[in-house]
Each structure stands twice: as structure tokens, then as C-alpha cells.
Short mmCIF file of C-alpha atoms in Angstrom, two decimals:
data_model
loop_
_atom_site.label_atom_id
_atom_site.label_comp_id
_atom_site.label_asym_id
_atom_site.label_seq_id
_atom_site.Cartn_x
_atom_site.Cartn_y
_atom_site.Cartn_z
CA MET A 1 11.80 29.23 11.48
CA SER A 2 8.10 29.09 10.66
CA PRO A 3 7.06 26.86 7.76
CA VAL A 4 6.23 28.63 4.55
CA CYS A 5 2.59 28.08 3.59
CA ALA A 6 1.51 27.28 0.07
CA ARG A 7 -1.32 28.65 -2.08
CA GLY A 8 -1.56 32.22 -1.00
CA GLY A 9 -0.72 31.61 2.64
CA GLU A 10 -3.15 28.86 3.57
CA PRO A 11 -2.27 27.96 7.15
CA GLY A 12 -1.27 24.39 7.87
CA VAL A 13 -0.14 23.57 4.32
CA PRO A 14 3.67 23.65 4.31
CA VAL A 15 5.73 24.04 1.17
CA ARG A 16 7.52 20.73 0.75
CA THR A 17 10.02 21.29 -2.04
CA ALA A 18 12.49 23.95 -3.09
CA LYS A 19 10.65 24.36 -6.39
CA ALA A 20 7.35 24.89 -4.57
CA GLU A 21 9.02 27.42 -2.29
CA ARG A 22 10.39 29.33 -5.30
CA ARG A 23 6.92 29.35 -6.89
CA HIS A 24 5.46 30.59 -3.60
CA GLN A 25 8.08 33.35 -3.30
CA GLU A 26 7.46 34.40 -6.91
CA ARG A 27 3.70 34.47 -6.31
CA LEU A 28 4.23 36.67 -3.24
CA ARG A 29 6.58 38.95 -5.15
CA VAL A 30 3.98 39.45 -7.92
CA GLN A 31 1.01 39.90 -5.58
CA SER A 32 2.57 42.24 -3.04
CA PRO A 33 6.22 43.14 -3.52
CA GLU A 34 6.26 45.45 -0.48
CA LEU A 35 5.32 42.61 1.90
CA LEU A 36 8.04 40.28 0.72
CA ALA A 37 10.88 40.44 3.19
CA THR A 38 14.17 38.83 2.21
CA PRO A 39 15.85 37.85 5.48
CA GLU A 40 17.98 35.22 3.72
CA LYS A 41 20.07 37.91 1.98
CA GLU A 42 21.22 39.18 5.37
CA LEU A 43 22.33 35.75 6.58
CA SER A 44 25.91 34.55 6.66
CA PRO A 45 26.77 31.50 4.55
CA ALA A 46 26.81 29.28 7.64
CA GLU A 47 23.41 30.57 8.75
CA ARG A 48 22.04 30.09 5.25
CA ARG A 49 23.30 26.46 5.19
CA ALA A 50 21.75 25.84 8.60
CA LEU A 51 18.45 27.32 7.40
CA GLU A 52 18.51 25.14 4.27
CA ALA A 53 19.30 22.06 6.36
CA GLU A 54 16.36 22.86 8.63
CA LYS A 55 14.09 23.27 5.60
CA ARG A 56 15.26 19.94 4.17
CA ALA A 57 14.59 18.25 7.51
CA MET A 58 11.08 19.72 7.53
CA TRP A 59 10.49 18.58 3.94
CA ARG A 60 11.70 15.06 4.78
CA ALA A 61 9.47 14.92 7.86
CA ALA A 62 6.46 16.09 5.84
CA ARG A 63 7.23 13.55 3.11
CA MET A 64 7.58 10.75 5.67
CA LYS A 65 4.25 11.71 7.22
CA SER A 66 2.64 11.69 3.78
CA LEU A 67 4.12 8.27 2.99
CA GLU A 68 2.90 6.88 6.32
CA GLN A 69 -0.61 8.17 5.61
CA ASP A 70 -0.52 6.58 2.15
CA ALA A 71 0.67 3.29 3.66
CA LEU A 72 -2.20 3.33 6.17
CA LYS A 73 -4.68 3.97 3.35
CA ALA A 74 -3.18 1.10 1.35
CA GLN A 75 -3.43 -1.24 4.35
CA MET A 76 -7.08 -0.28 4.79
CA VAL A 77 -7.78 -0.97 1.11
CA ILE A 78 -6.05 -4.37 1.33
CA ALA A 79 -7.99 -5.30 4.47
CA LYS A 80 -11.27 -4.23 2.89
CA SER A 81 -10.44 -6.19 -0.27
CA ARG A 82 -9.70 -9.33 1.75
CA GLU A 83 -12.92 -8.86 3.72
CA ASN A 84 -14.95 -8.45 0.52
CA LYS A 85 -13.28 -11.48 -1.04
CA LYS A 86 -13.96 -13.54 2.08
CA ARG A 87 -17.56 -12.31 2.22
CA GLY A 88 -17.99 -13.09 -1.49
CA THR A 89 -16.84 -16.69 -1.10
CA LEU A 90 -19.05 -17.16 1.95
CA GLU A 91 -22.03 -15.77 0.05
CA GLN A 92 -21.28 -18.08 -2.88
CA LEU A 93 -21.14 -21.05 -0.54
CA ALA A 94 -24.40 -20.02 1.09
CA GLU A 95 -26.12 -19.55 -2.28
CA SER A 96 -24.90 -22.74 -3.95
CA PRO A 97 -26.77 -25.92 -3.05
CA SER A 98 -24.73 -28.55 -1.32
CA PRO A 99 -23.97 -31.53 -3.56
CA ALA A 100 -25.85 -34.74 -2.88
CA PRO A 101 -23.75 -37.27 -1.01
CA THR A 102 -22.44 -39.99 -3.27
CA PRO A 103 -22.51 -43.53 -1.98
CA SER A 104 -19.13 -45.08 -1.47
CA PRO A 105 -18.36 -48.05 -3.69
CA THR A 106 -18.90 -51.41 -2.06
CA PRO A 107 -16.19 -54.01 -2.38
CA LEU A 108 -16.94 -56.82 -4.77
CA GLU A 109 -17.75 -60.11 -3.19
CA GLY A 110 -15.21 -62.76 -3.96
CA ALA A 111 -12.62 -60.23 -5.13
CA SER A 112 -10.08 -61.62 -2.71
CA SER A 113 -9.99 -64.91 -4.63
CA LEU A 114 -9.12 -63.14 -7.90
CA PRO A 115 -5.40 -62.92 -8.77
CA LEU A 116 -3.79 -59.45 -8.46
CA ASP A 117 -2.61 -57.99 -11.74
CA ILE A 118 0.95 -56.61 -11.60
CA GLY A 119 2.14 -55.42 -14.95
CA ALA A 120 1.67 -58.16 -17.54
CA LEU A 121 2.07 -61.01 -15.09
CA THR A 122 -0.34 -61.97 -12.37
CA LEU A 123 0.86 -62.67 -8.89
CA GLU A 124 0.29 -66.40 -9.36
CA GLU A 125 2.41 -66.43 -12.56
CA ARG A 126 5.36 -64.72 -10.84
CA LEU A 127 5.62 -67.37 -8.17
#
């Protein structure tokens, strides 16, 4: 079975749904009724079911391909977004001046002789 093409017989564009196929058949019937062949009317019920199953399989395959393409596009957008975000933070770091180093506090001389304060009592008072 050859895939039915949409939009006036554009090659390579398959009809993906039953509704689209009905619209396509109606469009063909209106445009050129003599060219419209109806081979499905001559099919037995089993052949018709097999044909419909084949069409559904083709529609599912086309839908899966479309979903895969959309997923690839989404992955590309996410990767580009991460790259831009990373580039933006690197540019911000490059543009901002580095902060001046702050001197570390020096310990007080003679602090070791002072009593340690624990709560309200000093260490010397607890002993």
C-alpha cells in the first residue's frame, strides 16, 4: 500500500490520521471525481481490517518519528540554554572586578590568660 499524500498530492507528506485521510479523499472527490478510485469497496472485511491495521501502523511510525524529531530539537534547545547560561556567568565573572583580599584577623595577645565564657558562668567559676 502506498502512503496517501496530503495537500493535493504533495509527495513525501503522508496523511497521518483518519480525519486527514477523509479530508484528503473529499478534496480529491471534489477536484476530480473521475480520478478517485475506490479499491476499498471491493475488499473483503478481513482485507479491509488488514489495510486499516497497516495504515494505523504507518500513522504510529510517522507519529513516533515526529516525536523523536521534537525530542531532538528540545535537547538542542536545552543544551544551547545551558551553554548560554554558562557563558553568561563566565562573562559576568570576567567583567566584575575581583574583590580586594581582606586581611585575616590576628589573635589577641594575652587572650589565652582570659577566662572562657560558657553561658553565664566562666570556666574558673564552674570548677
